[in-house]
Amino acid sequence: MADNDDLDLGDEGGAAAPAKKGGGIKNLITGMLKWIIIGVAAIIVVITIVIVAISINNHNQSKNQSVGIATEDYTSGQRETYDWYKSIGTIQTFTSDEPAATVRVNVFLGYKKDDKATSTEITSRSVEIKEFLRRYFRGKTASELKNANNEEKFQMEIRNGINDKVLSGSKIRAVSFDELSVVDPN
């Protein structure tokens, strides 16, 4: 009987083994599919995070870029404070038109705060500065001077002209008009 017992055990073991193999292949396939889905989901999450981070970075960069005209007047996001030379007085001349219009202008010159050398040079050359301003406005037409959009251009041209043609060792930084009026001939 011992021989029969041995045979029965072999038959049961043989029948049970093929059943396990079929379940193992199903488990292997479902396990692989599970890891493939997890991998694809992880890739999608990483790509989404990268896209969001790039768009936030681009948005912040566009906010930080300056809009408008960049000038040397701005340093580290703050406008420089100037001392102003206001003693030139009102200059009256005529435009280049026929018939000529009358121009009245009072110009203030801005220079670096506490710059005594520039203040002294502007004072000593005030006659030359007045003559430069007279010639400058004599070369303009009434329609140019009346156009408010040209004011900033005039200020830059006057600043550069005085720095290049009148002052020798100093530089003015800004020009402002206290008065700029044009009276047409009638």
Short mmCIF file of C-alpha atoms in Angstrom, two decimals:
data_model
loop_
_atom_site.label_atom_id
_atom_site.label_comp_id
_atom_site.label_asym_id
_atom_site.label_seq_id
_atom_site.Cartn_x
_atom_site.Cartn_y
_atom_site.Cartn_z
CA MET A 1 0.00 0.00 0.00
CA ALA A 2 2.82 2.22 0.54
CA ASP A 3 3.45 2.02 -3.16
CA ASN A 4 -0.07 3.21 -3.92
CA ASP A 5 0.27 6.09 -1.55
CA ASP A 6 3.35 7.20 -3.33
CA LEU A 7 1.61 7.07 -6.68
CA ASP A 8 -1.37 9.04 -5.46
CA LEU A 9 0.84 11.81 -4.23
CA GLY A 10 2.57 12.00 -7.58
CA ASP A 11 -0.73 12.25 -9.47
CA GLU A 12 -2.09 14.99 -7.26
CA GLY A 13 1.11 16.97 -7.50
CA GLY A 14 1.19 16.61 -11.27
CA ALA A 15 -2.41 17.82 -11.64
CA ALA A 16 -1.91 20.82 -9.36
CA ALA A 17 1.23 22.13 -11.12
CA PRO A 18 -0.36 22.94 -14.48
CA ALA A 19 -3.15 24.92 -12.74
CA LYS A 20 -0.54 27.15 -11.02
CA LYS A 21 1.28 27.87 -14.26
CA GLY A 22 -1.86 29.27 -15.96
CA GLY A 23 -2.56 31.63 -13.03
CA GLY A 24 1.09 32.74 -12.97
CA ILE A 25 1.03 33.98 -16.56
CA LYS A 26 -2.14 36.01 -15.86
CA ASN A 27 -0.55 37.49 -12.76
CA LEU A 28 2.63 38.29 -14.67
CA ILE A 29 0.72 40.09 -17.45
CA THR A 30 -1.45 42.10 -15.04
CA GLY A 31 1.62 43.01 -12.98
CA MET A 32 3.49 44.21 -16.07
CA LEU A 33 0.46 46.23 -17.24
CA LYS A 34 0.18 47.77 -13.78
CA TRP A 35 3.85 48.94 -13.87
CA ILE A 36 3.55 50.19 -17.46
CA ILE A 37 0.50 52.28 -16.51
CA ILE A 38 2.31 53.65 -13.43
CA GLY A 39 5.34 54.55 -15.60
CA VAL A 40 3.23 56.32 -18.23
CA ALA A 41 1.34 58.22 -15.51
CA ALA A 42 4.64 59.27 -13.90
CA ILE A 43 5.95 60.55 -17.26
CA ILE A 44 2.73 62.53 -17.83
CA VAL A 45 2.98 64.08 -14.33
CA VAL A 46 6.66 65.07 -14.86
CA ILE A 47 5.92 66.61 -18.27
CA THR A 48 2.98 68.56 -16.83
CA ILE A 49 5.13 69.90 -13.96
CA VAL A 50 7.87 70.98 -16.39
CA ILE A 51 5.38 72.79 -18.66
CA VAL A 52 3.78 74.60 -15.72
CA ALA A 53 7.19 75.62 -14.32
CA ILE A 54 8.35 76.96 -17.70
CA SER A 55 5.15 78.96 -18.21
CA ILE A 56 5.42 80.48 -14.71
CA ASN A 57 9.07 81.37 -15.35
CA ASN A 58 8.25 82.99 -18.71
CA HIS A 59 5.39 84.93 -17.13
CA ASN A 60 7.68 86.27 -14.37
CA GLN A 61 10.37 87.22 -16.88
CA SER A 62 7.90 89.20 -18.98
CA LYS A 63 6.78 91.07 -15.86
CA ASN A 64 10.38 91.94 -14.99
CA GLN A 65 11.20 93.38 -18.41
CA SER A 66 10.94 97.12 -18.54
CA VAL A 67 8.34 98.78 -20.71
CA GLY A 68 8.91 102.10 -22.38
CA ILE A 69 12.01 104.14 -23.05
CA ALA A 70 15.14 103.10 -21.18
CA THR A 71 17.28 106.04 -20.16
CA GLU A 72 20.34 106.59 -18.08
CA ASP A 73 18.15 108.46 -15.57
CA TYR A 74 17.07 105.19 -14.00
CA THR A 75 19.42 103.27 -11.77
CA SER A 76 18.35 100.13 -9.92
CA GLY A 77 14.66 100.85 -10.48
CA GLN A 78 14.84 104.33 -8.99
CA ARG A 79 15.06 107.73 -10.64
CA GLU A 80 18.12 109.74 -9.79
CA THR A 81 17.56 112.95 -7.85
CA TYR A 82 19.01 116.08 -9.45
CA ASP A 83 19.97 119.55 -8.43
CA TRP A 84 18.43 122.06 -10.84
CA TYR A 85 19.97 125.19 -12.30
CA LYS A 86 17.03 127.60 -12.65
CA SER A 87 18.76 130.93 -13.24
CA ILE A 88 18.84 130.94 -17.03
CA GLY A 89 15.66 132.97 -17.14
CA THR A 90 13.07 133.27 -19.88
CA ILE A 91 14.42 133.23 -23.42
CA GLN A 92 12.36 134.82 -26.16
CA THR A 93 13.10 134.30 -29.85
CA PHE A 94 11.38 133.62 -33.17
CA THR A 95 10.71 130.39 -35.05
CA SER A 96 12.03 129.56 -38.51
CA ASP A 97 8.54 129.95 -40.06
CA GLU A 98 7.47 132.71 -42.46
CA PRO A 99 5.90 134.68 -40.86
CA ALA A 100 7.79 133.79 -37.68
CA ALA A 101 6.04 132.95 -34.44
CA THR A 102 7.36 134.07 -31.06
CA VAL A 103 8.77 131.45 -28.68
CA ARG A 104 9.06 131.99 -24.93
CA VAL A 105 10.88 129.33 -22.98
CA ASN A 106 12.26 128.95 -19.48
CA VAL A 107 14.66 126.02 -19.25
CA PHE A 108 15.89 124.27 -16.10
CA LEU A 109 19.07 122.15 -16.27
CA GLY A 110 19.38 119.10 -14.03
CA TYR A 111 22.75 117.81 -12.90
CA LYS A 112 24.01 115.20 -10.45
CA LYS A 113 23.09 115.99 -6.85
CA ASP A 114 25.78 117.92 -4.95
CA ASP A 115 27.98 118.25 -8.05
CA LYS A 116 29.58 121.64 -7.36
CA ALA A 117 31.83 121.52 -10.45
CA THR A 118 28.85 121.24 -12.82
CA SER A 119 26.97 123.98 -10.98
CA THR A 120 29.99 126.26 -11.25
CA GLU A 121 30.53 125.54 -14.94
CA ILE A 122 26.85 126.11 -15.80
CA THR A 123 26.97 129.44 -13.96
CA SER A 124 30.16 130.54 -15.70
CA ARG A 125 28.82 129.53 -19.13
CA SER A 126 25.26 130.78 -18.70
CA VAL A 127 25.64 133.35 -21.52
CA GLU A 128 26.77 130.60 -23.92
CA ILE A 129 23.92 128.36 -22.76
CA LYS A 130 21.37 131.14 -23.41
CA GLU A 131 22.81 131.70 -26.89
CA PHE A 132 22.71 127.97 -27.62
CA LEU A 133 19.03 127.85 -26.55
CA ARG A 134 18.16 130.90 -28.69
CA ARG A 135 19.72 129.30 -31.78
CA TYR A 136 18.11 125.94 -31.01
CA PHE A 137 14.59 127.34 -30.85
CA ARG A 138 15.21 129.62 -33.84
CA GLY A 139 15.79 126.47 -35.90
CA LYS A 140 12.34 125.03 -35.05
CA THR A 141 8.97 125.69 -36.63
CA ALA A 142 5.88 126.71 -34.67
CA SER A 143 4.10 123.44 -35.51
CA GLU A 144 7.06 121.40 -34.17
CA LEU A 145 7.09 123.36 -30.93
CA LYS A 146 3.33 123.14 -30.44
CA ASN A 147 3.34 119.34 -30.79
CA ALA A 148 3.45 118.01 -27.21
CA ASN A 149 4.84 114.67 -28.44
CA ASN A 150 8.10 116.42 -29.39
CA GLU A 151 8.87 117.80 -25.92
CA GLU A 152 10.93 114.81 -24.76
CA LYS A 153 12.89 114.88 -28.04
CA PHE A 154 13.64 118.60 -27.55
CA GLN A 155 14.83 117.96 -24.00
CA MET A 156 17.24 115.23 -25.15
CA GLU A 157 18.55 117.35 -28.05
CA ILE A 158 19.13 120.33 -25.74
CA ARG A 159 20.84 118.17 -23.12
CA ASN A 160 23.14 116.56 -25.70
CA GLY A 161 23.82 119.89 -27.44
CA ILE A 162 24.78 121.70 -24.24
CA ASN A 163 26.96 118.78 -23.12
CA ASP A 164 28.72 118.55 -26.50
CA LYS A 165 28.95 122.20 -27.57
CA VAL A 166 28.95 124.33 -24.42
CA LEU A 167 30.18 122.45 -21.35
CA SER A 168 33.71 121.14 -21.30
CA GLY A 169 34.26 119.11 -18.14
CA SER A 170 30.75 118.64 -16.77
CA LYS A 171 27.55 117.06 -17.96
CA ILE A 172 23.93 117.95 -17.40
CA ARG A 173 21.64 114.96 -16.92
CA ALA A 174 18.20 116.38 -17.62
CA VAL A 175 16.36 119.34 -19.12
CA SER A 176 12.97 120.58 -18.02
CA PHE A 177 10.76 123.33 -19.40
CA ASP A 178 9.16 125.59 -16.82
CA GLU A 179 7.54 127.47 -19.70
CA LEU A 180 7.34 126.70 -23.40
CA SER A 181 4.87 128.84 -25.32
CA VAL A 182 4.49 129.69 -28.98
CA VAL A 183 2.56 132.76 -30.08
CA ASP A 184 1.54 132.86 -33.72
CA PRO A 185 1.84 136.24 -35.50
CA ASN A 186 -1.54 137.95 -35.99
#
